[in-house]
Short mmCIF file of the C-alpha atoms (twelve columns), coordinates in Angstrom:
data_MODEL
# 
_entry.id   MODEL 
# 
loop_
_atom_site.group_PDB 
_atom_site.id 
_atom_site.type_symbol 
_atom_site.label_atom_id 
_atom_site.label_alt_id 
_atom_site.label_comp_id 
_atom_site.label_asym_id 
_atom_site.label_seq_id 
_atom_site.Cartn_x 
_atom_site.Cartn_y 
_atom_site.Cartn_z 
_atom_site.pdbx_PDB_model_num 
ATOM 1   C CA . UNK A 1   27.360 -8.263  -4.288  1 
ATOM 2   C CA . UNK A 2   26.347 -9.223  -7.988  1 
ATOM 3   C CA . UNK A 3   25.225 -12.834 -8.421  1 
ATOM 4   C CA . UNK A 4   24.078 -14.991 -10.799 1 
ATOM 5   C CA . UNK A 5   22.171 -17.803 -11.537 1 
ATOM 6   C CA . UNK A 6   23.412 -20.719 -13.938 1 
ATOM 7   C CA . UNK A 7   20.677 -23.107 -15.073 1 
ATOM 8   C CA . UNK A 8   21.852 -26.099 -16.860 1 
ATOM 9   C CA . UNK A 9   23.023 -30.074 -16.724 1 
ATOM 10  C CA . UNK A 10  26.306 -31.372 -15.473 1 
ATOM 11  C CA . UNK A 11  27.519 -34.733 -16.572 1 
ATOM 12  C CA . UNK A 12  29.637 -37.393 -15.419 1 
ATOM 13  C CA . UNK A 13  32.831 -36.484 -17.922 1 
ATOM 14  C CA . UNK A 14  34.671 -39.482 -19.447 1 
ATOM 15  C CA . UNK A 15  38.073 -38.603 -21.312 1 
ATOM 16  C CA . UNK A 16  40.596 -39.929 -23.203 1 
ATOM 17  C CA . UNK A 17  43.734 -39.996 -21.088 1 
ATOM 18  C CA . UNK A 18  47.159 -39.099 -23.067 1 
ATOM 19  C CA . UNK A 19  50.045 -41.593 -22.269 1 
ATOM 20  C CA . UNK A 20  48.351 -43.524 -19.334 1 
ATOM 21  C CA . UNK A 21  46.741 -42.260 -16.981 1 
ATOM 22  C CA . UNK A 22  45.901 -38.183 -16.817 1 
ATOM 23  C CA . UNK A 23  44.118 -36.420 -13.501 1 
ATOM 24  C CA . UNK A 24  41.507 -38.174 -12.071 1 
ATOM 25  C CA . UNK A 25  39.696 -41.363 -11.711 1 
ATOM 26  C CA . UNK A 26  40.950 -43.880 -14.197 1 
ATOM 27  C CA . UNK A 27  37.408 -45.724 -15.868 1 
ATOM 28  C CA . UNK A 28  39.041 -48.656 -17.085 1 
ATOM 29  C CA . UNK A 29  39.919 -49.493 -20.706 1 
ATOM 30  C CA . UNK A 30  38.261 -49.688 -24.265 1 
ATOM 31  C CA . UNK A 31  38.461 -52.307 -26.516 1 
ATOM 32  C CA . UNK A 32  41.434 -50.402 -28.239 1 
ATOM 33  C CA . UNK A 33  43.166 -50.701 -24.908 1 
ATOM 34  C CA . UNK A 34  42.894 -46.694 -24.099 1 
ATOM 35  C CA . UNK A 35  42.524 -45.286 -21.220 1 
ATOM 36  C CA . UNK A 36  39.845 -43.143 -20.031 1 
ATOM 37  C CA . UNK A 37  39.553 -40.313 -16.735 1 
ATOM 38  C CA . UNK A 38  36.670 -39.055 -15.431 1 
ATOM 39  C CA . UNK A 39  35.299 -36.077 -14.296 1 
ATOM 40  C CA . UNK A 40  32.106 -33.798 -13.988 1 
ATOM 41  C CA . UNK A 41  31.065 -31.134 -17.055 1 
ATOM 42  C CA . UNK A 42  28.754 -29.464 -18.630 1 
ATOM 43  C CA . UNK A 43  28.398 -25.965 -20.409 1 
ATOM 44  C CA . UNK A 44  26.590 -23.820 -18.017 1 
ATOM 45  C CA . UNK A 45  28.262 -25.470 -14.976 1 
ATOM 46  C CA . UNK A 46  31.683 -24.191 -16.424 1 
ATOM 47  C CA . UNK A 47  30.812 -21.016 -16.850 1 
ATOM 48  C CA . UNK A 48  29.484 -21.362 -13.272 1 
ATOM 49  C CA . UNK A 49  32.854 -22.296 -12.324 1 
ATOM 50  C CA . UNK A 50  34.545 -19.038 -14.379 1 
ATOM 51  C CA . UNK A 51  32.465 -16.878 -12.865 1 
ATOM 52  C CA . UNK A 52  33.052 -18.511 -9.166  1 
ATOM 53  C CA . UNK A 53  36.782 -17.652 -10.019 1 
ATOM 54  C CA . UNK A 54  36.258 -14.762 -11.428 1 
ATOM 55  C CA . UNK A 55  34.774 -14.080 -8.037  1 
ATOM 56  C CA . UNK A 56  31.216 -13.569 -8.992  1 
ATOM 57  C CA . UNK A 57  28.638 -14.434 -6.541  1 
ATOM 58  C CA . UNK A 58  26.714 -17.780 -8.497  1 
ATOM 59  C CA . UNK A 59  24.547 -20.817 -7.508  1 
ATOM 60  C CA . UNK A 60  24.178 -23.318 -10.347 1 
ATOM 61  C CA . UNK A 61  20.055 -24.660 -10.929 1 
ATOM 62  C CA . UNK A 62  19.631 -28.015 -11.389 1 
ATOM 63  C CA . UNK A 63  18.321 -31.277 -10.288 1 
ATOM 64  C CA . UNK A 64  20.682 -34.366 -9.873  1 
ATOM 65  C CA . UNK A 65  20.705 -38.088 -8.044  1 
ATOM 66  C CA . UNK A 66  20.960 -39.413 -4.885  1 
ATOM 67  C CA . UNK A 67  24.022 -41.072 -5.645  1 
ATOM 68  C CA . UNK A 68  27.887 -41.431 -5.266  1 
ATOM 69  C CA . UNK A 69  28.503 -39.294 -8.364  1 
ATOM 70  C CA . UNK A 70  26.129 -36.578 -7.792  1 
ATOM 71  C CA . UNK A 71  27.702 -36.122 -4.216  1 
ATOM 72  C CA . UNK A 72  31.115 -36.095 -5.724  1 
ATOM 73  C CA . UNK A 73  29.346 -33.326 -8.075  1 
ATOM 74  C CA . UNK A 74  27.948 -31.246 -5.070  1 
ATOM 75  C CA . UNK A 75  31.907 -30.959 -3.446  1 
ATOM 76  C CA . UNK A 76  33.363 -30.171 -5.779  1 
ATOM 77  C CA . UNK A 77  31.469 -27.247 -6.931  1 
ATOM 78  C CA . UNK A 78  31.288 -26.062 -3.379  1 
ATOM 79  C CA . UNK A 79  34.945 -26.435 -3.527  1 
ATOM 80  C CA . UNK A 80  35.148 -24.303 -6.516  1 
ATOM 81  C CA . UNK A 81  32.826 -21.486 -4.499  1 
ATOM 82  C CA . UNK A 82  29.819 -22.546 -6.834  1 
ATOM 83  C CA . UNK A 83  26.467 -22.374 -4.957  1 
ATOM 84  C CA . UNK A 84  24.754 -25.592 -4.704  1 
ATOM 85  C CA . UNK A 85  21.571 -24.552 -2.293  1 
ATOM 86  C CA . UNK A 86  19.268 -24.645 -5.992  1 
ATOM 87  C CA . UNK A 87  20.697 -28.158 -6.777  1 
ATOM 88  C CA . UNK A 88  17.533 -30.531 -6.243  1 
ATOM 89  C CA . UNK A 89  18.187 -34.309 -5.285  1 
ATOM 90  C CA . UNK A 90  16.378 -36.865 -6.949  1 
ATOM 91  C CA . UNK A 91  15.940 -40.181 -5.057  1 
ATOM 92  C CA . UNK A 92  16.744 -42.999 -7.661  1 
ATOM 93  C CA . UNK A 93  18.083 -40.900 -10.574 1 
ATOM 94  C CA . UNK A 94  21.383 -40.640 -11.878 1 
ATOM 95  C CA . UNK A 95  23.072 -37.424 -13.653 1 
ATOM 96  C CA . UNK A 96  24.353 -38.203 -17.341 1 
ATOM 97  C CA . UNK A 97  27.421 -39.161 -18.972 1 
ATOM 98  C CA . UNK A 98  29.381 -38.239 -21.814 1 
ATOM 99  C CA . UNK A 99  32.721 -39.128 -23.730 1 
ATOM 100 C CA . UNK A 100 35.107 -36.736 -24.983 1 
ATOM 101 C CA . UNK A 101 37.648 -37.465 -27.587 1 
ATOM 102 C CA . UNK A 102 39.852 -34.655 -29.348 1 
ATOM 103 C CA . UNK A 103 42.195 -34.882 -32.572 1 
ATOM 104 C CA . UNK A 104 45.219 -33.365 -33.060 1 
ATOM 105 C CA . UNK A 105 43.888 -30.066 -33.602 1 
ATOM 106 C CA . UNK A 106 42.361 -30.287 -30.388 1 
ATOM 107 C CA . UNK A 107 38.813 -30.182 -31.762 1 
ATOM 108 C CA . UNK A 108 36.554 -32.201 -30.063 1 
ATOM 109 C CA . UNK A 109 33.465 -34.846 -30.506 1 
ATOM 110 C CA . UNK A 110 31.141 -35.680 -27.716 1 
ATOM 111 C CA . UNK A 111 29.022 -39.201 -27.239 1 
ATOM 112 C CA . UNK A 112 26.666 -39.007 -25.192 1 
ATOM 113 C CA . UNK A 113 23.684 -41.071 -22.980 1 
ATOM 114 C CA . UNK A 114 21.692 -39.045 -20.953 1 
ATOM 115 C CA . UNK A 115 17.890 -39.654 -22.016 1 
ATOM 116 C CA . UNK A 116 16.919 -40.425 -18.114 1 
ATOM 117 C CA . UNK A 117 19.241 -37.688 -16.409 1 
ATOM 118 C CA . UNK A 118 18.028 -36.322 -13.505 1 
ATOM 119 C CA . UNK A 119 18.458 -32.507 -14.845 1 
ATOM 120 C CA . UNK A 120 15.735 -33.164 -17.459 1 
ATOM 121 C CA . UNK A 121 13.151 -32.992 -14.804 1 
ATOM 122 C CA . UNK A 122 14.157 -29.879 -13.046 1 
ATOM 123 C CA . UNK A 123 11.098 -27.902 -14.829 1 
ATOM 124 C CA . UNK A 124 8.245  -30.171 -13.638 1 
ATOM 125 C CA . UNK A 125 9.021  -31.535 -10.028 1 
ATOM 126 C CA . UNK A 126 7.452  -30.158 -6.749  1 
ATOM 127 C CA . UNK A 127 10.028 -27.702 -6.357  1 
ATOM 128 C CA . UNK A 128 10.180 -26.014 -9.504  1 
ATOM 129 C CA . UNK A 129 7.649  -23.060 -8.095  1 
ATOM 130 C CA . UNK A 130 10.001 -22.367 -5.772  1 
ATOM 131 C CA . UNK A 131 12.843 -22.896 -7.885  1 
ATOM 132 C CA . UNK A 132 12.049 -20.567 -10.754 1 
ATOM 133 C CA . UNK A 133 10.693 -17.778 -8.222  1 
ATOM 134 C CA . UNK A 134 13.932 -17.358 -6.636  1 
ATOM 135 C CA . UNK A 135 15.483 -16.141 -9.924  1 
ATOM 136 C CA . UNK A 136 13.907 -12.703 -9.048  1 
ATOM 137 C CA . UNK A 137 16.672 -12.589 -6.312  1 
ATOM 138 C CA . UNK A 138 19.752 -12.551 -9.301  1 
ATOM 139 C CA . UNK A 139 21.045 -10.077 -10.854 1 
ATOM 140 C CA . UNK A 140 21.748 -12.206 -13.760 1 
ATOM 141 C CA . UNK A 141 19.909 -15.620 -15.011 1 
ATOM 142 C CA . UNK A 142 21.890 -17.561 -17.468 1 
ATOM 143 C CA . UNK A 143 21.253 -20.290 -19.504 1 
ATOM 144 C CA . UNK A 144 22.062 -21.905 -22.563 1 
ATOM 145 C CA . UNK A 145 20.361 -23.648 -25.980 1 
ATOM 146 C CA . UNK A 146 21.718 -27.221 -24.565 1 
ATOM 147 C CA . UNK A 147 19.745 -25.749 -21.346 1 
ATOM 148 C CA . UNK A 148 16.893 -25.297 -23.148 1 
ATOM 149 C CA . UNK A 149 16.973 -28.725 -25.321 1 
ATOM 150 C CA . UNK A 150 16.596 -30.560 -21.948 1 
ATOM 151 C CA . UNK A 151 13.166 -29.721 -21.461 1 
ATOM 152 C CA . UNK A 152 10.326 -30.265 -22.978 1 
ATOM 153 C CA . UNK A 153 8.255  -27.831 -24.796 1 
ATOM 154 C CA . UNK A 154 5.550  -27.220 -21.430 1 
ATOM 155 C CA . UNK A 155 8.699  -26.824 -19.200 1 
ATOM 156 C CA . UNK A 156 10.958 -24.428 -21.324 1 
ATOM 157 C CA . UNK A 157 7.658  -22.264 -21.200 1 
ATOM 158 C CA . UNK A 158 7.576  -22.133 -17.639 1 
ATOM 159 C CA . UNK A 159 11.209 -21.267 -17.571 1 
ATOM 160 C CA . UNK A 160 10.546 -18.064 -19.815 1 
ATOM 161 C CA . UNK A 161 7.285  -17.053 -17.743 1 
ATOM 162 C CA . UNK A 162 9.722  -17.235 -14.581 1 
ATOM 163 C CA . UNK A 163 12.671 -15.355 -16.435 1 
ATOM 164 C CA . UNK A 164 10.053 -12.699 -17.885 1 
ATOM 165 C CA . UNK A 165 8.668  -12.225 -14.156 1 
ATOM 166 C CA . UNK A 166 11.960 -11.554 -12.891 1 
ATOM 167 C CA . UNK A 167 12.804 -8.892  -15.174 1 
ATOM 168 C CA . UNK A 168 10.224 -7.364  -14.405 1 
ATOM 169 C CA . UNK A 169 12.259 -6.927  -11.260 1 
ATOM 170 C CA . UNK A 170 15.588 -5.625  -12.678 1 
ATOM 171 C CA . UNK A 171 17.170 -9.105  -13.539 1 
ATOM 172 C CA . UNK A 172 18.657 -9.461  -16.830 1 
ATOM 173 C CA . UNK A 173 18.712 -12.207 -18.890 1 
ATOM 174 C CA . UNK A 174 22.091 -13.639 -20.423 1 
ATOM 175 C CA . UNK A 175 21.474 -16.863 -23.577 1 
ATOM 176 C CA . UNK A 176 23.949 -18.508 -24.979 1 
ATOM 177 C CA . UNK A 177 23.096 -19.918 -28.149 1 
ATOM 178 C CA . UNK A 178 25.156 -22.989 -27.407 1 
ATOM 179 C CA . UNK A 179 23.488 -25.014 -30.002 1 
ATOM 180 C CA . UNK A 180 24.098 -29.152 -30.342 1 
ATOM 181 C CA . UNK A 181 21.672 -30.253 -32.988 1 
ATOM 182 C CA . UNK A 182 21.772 -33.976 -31.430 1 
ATOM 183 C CA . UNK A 183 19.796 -32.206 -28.334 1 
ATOM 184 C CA . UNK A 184 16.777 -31.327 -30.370 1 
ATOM 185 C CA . UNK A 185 13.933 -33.616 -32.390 1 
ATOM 186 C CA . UNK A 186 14.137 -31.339 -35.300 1 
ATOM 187 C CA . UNK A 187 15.863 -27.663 -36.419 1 
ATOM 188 C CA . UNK A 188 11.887 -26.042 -36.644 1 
ATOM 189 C CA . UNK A 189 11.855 -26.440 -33.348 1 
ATOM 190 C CA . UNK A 190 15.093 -25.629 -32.383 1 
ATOM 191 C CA . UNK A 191 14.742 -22.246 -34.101 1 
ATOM 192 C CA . UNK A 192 10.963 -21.814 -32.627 1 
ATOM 193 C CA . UNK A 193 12.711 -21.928 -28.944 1 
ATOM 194 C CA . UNK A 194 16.110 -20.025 -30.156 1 
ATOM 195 C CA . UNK A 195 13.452 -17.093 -31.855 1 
ATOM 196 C CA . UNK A 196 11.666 -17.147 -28.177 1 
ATOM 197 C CA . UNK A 197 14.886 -16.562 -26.144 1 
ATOM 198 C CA . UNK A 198 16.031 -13.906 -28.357 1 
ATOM 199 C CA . UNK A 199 12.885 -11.979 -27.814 1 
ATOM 200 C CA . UNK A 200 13.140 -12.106 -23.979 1 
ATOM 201 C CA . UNK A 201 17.045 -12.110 -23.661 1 
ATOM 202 C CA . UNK A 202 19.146 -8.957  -22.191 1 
ATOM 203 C CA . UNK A 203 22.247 -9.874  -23.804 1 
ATOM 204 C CA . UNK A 204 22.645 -12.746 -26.436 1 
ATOM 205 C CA . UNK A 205 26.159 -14.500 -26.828 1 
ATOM 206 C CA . UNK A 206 26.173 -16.380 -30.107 1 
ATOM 207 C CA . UNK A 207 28.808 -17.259 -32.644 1 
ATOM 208 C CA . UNK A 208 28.955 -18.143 -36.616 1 
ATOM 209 C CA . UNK A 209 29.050 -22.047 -35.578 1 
ATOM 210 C CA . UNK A 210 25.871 -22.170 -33.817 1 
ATOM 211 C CA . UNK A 211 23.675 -19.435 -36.183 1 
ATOM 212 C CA . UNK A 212 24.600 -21.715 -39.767 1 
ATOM 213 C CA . UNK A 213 23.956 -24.896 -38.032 1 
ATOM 214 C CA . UNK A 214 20.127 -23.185 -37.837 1 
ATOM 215 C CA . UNK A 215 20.347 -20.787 -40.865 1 
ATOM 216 C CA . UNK A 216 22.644 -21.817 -43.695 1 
ATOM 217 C CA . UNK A 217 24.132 -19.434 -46.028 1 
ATOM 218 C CA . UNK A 218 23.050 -16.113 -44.317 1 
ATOM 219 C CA . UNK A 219 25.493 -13.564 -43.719 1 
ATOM 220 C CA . UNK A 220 26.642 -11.963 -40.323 1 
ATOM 221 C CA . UNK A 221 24.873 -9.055  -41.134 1 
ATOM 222 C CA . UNK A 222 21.437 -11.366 -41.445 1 
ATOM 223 C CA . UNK A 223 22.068 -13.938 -38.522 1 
ATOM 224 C CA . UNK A 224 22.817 -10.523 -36.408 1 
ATOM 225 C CA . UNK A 225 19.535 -9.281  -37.522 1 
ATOM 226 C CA . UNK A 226 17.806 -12.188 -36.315 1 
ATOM 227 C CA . UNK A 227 18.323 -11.146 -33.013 1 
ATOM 228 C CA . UNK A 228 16.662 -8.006  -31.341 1 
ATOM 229 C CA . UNK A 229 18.531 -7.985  -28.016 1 
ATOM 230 C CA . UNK A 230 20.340 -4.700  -27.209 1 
ATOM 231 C CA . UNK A 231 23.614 -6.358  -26.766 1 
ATOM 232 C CA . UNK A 232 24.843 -9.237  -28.601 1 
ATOM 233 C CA . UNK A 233 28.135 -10.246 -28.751 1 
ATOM 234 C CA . UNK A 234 28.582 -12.056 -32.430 1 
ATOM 235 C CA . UNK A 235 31.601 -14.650 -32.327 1 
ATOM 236 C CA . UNK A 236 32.880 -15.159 -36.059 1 
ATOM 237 C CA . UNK A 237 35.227 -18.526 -36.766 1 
ATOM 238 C CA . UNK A 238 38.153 -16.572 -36.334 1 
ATOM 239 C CA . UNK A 239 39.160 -14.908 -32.972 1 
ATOM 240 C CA . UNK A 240 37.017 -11.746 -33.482 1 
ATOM 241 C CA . UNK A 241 33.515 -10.457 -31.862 1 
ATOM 242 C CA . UNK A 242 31.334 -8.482  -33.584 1 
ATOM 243 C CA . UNK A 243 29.984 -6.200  -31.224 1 
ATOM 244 C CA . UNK A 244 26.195 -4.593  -31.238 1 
ATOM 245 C CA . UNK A 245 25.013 -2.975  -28.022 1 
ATOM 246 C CA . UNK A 246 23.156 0.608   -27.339 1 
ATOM 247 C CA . UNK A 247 25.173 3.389   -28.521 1 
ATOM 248 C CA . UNK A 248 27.672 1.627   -30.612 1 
ATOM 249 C CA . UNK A 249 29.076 -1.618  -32.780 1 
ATOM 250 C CA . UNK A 250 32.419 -2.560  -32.263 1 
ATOM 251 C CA . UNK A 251 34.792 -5.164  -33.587 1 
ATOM 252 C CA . UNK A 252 37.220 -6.842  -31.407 1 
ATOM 253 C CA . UNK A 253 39.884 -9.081  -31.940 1 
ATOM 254 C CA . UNK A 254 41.443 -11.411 -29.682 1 
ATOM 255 C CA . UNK A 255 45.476 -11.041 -29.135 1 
ATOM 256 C CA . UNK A 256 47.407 -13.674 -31.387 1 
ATOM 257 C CA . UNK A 257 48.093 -16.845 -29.583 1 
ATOM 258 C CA . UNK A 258 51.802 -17.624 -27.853 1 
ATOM 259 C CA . UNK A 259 51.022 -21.164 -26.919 1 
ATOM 260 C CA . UNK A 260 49.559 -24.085 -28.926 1 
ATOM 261 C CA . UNK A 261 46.175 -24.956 -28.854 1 
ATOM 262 C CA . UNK A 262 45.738 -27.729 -26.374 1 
ATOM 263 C CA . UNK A 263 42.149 -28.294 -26.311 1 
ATOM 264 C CA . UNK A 264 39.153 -26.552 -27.072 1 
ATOM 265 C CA . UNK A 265 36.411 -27.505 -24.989 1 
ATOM 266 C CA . UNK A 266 34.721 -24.551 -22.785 1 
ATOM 267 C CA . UNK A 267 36.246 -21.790 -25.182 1 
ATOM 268 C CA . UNK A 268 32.848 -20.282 -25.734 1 
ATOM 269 C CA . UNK A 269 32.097 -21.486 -21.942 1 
ATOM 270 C CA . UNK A 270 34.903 -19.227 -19.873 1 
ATOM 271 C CA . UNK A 271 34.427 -16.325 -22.580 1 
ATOM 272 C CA . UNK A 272 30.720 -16.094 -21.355 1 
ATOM 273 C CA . UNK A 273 32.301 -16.655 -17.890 1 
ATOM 274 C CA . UNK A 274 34.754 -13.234 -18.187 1 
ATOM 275 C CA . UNK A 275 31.992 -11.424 -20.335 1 
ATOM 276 C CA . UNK A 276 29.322 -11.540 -17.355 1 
ATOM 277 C CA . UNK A 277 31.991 -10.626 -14.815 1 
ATOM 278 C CA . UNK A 278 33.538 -7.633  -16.719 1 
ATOM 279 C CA . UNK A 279 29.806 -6.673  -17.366 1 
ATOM 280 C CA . UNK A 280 28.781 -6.623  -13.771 1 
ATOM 281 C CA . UNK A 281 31.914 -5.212  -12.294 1 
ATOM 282 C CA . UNK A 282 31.123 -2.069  -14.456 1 
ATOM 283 C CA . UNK A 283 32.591 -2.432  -17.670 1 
ATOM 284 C CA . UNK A 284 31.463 -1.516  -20.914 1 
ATOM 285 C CA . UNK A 285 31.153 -4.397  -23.606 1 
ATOM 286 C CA . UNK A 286 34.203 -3.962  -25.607 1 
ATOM 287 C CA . UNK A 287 36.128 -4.261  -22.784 1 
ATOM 288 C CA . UNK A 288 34.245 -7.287  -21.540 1 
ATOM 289 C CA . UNK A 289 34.368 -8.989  -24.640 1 
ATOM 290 C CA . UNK A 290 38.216 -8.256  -24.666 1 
ATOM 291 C CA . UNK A 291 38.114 -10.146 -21.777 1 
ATOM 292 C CA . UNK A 292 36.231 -13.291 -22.609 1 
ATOM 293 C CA . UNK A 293 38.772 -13.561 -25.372 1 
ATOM 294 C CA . UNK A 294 42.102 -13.738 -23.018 1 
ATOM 295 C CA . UNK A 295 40.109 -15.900 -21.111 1 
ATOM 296 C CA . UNK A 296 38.960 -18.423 -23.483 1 
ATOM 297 C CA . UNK A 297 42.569 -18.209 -25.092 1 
ATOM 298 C CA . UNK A 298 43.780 -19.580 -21.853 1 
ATOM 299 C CA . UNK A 299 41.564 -22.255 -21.566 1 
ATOM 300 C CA . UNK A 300 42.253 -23.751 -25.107 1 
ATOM 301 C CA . UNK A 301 46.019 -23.930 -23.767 1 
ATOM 302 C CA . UNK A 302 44.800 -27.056 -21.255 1 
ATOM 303 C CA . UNK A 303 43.430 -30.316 -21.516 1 
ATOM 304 C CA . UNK A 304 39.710 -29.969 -20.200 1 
ATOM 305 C CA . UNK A 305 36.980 -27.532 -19.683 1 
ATOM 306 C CA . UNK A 306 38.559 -26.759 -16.433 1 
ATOM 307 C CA . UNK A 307 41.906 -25.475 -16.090 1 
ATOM 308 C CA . UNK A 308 44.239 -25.289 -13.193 1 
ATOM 309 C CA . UNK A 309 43.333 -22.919 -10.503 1 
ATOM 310 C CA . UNK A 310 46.944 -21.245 -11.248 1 
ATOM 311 C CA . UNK A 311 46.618 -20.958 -14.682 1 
ATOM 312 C CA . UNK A 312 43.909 -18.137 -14.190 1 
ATOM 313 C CA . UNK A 313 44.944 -14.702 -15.815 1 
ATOM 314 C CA . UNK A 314 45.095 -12.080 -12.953 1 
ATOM 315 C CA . UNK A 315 42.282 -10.756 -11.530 1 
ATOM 316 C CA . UNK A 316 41.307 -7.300  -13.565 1 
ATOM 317 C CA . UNK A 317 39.144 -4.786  -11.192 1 
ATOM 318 C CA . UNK A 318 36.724 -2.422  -12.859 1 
ATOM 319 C CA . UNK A 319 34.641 0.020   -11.336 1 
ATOM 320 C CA . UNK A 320 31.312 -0.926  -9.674  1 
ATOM 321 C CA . UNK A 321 28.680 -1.843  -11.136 1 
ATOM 322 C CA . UNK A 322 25.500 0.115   -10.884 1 
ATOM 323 C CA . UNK A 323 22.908 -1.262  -8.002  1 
ATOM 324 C CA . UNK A 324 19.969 -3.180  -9.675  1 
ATOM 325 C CA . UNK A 325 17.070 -1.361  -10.294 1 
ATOM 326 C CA . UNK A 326 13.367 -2.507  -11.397 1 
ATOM 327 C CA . UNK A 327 12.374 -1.004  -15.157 1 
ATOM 328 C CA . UNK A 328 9.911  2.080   -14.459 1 
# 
């Protein structure tokens, strides 16, 4: 069975609860009076989730506390079918915490404090060896640029060394370009590491949003050429992929929407979520990008990153993928 490793942060989720109190834990009131419910997220740990239901094999990478929260964190993505046997515990250290607050649009702004988060450590503890040499075992190692701006410079180097080892071995390499330009001291830099995981990245998902934050005023045709990966799936501010990948390009469109747009937090997270598991299951990118897009226009329908269980689109089966096989 394909599997993958996720590599990222989850954080304690706080959110502003419509009409009283929503799902949840309530966490008490603001000094406008609102009301607030918490629960876990983070970027790569939602596509973790996807891909869980999606029924893809996947253990999330990651270090967290010793505490309350973090064991509230560990059930629940066992309950979900995540893997949690890479998920260090750090005696003393708490995971981090961010608010969420969307407009009527349902476009969202995040707050965040998580400067002393357990997760920033996972690339220099005594375990890292072992962590990063068990990514030989995956099939597929993803991460994202919020991944990558938790570390510091000496530690996102050891996590390309171990990435670069492991394809040596047949396992590809999937980078989101999930870019949050509070996460990083500077946009030199940020482009420095973004240039590095494009030059060791299988398949690069990226989008218009992310690609001007770090180059302003290029076209698609220039921010695409930025990129050498063989596959790169191009997300433009409307619902439409460009498509690059051996062989072909392709442009393809997401269906036009029947419900209203609810909330839309983990769009680009569940589209990498169907992408992967179309990929891996055998099919060819169009197809998977077709369906990262009913996927993510699902999740935009519900409040949260995660939605109900139920609300999943049927499962699609494609043929098998191709046993993984070292480069000669």
């Amino acid at each position: 069975m394909a599997s993958v490793a996720c590599i990222g942060e989850c954080m304690v989720e706080l959110r502003q609860a419509q009409g009283g109190h929503s799902s949840g834990a309530s966490a008490g009131q603001g000094q406008g009076g609102g009301l607030y419910s918490r629960g876990f997220g983070g970027d790569t740990l939602n596509t973790a989730v996807y891909l869980a239901r999606l029924e893809v094999k996947v253990d999330y990478l990651t270090a967290l506390g010793d505490d309350a929260l973090s064991d509230e964190m560990i059930a629940a993505w066992n309950a979900e079918g995540v893997g949690t046997r890479r998920v260090v515990r750090l005696p003393g250290k708490l995971p981090g915490l961010y608010m969420i607050q969307t407009d009527a649009k349902g476009e969202r702004q995040f707050f965040h404090w998580r400067d002393s988060a357990a997760a920033r450590q996972l690339m220099s503890l005594p375990e890292t060896d072992e962590l990063l040499n068990s990514l030989m075992s995956y099939d597929i190692v993803y991460l994202s640029a919020i991944t990558l701006s938790i570390y510091d410079a000496p530690g996102r180097e050891r996590l390309f060394a171990a990435i670069k080892r492991a394809r040596l071995l047949g396992t590809r390499f999937v980078f989101d370009t999930n870019f949050r330009a509070r996460g990083w001291p500077d946009r030199d830099i940020a482009r420095e590491v973004f240039a590095a995981a494009f030059a060791a990245a299988d398949i690069v998902l990226t989008s218009t949003e992310d690609l001007l934050a770090l180059y302003p005023g290029e076209s698609h045709e220039q921010l695409m050429g930025r990129i050498p990966t063989p596959e790169l799936v191009f997300r433009l501010t409307e619902p439409v992929s460009l498509l690059r990948f051996p062989g072909g390009t392709s442009e393809v469109r997401a269906e036009p929407m029947t419900k209203p747009v609810v909330d839309t937090t983990a769009a680009g997270d569940s589209f990498a979520a169907a992408y992967i598991a179309a990929r891996l299951g055998g099919a060819e990118p169009v197809e998977a990008a077709q369906a990262g897009h009913r996927l993510a226009s699902l999740v935009i329908c519900y409040p949260g990153a995660i939605i109900p269980g139920y609300a999943m689109p049927p499962k699609k089966r494609h043929r098998p993928a191709a046993s993984r096989q070292a480069p000669k």
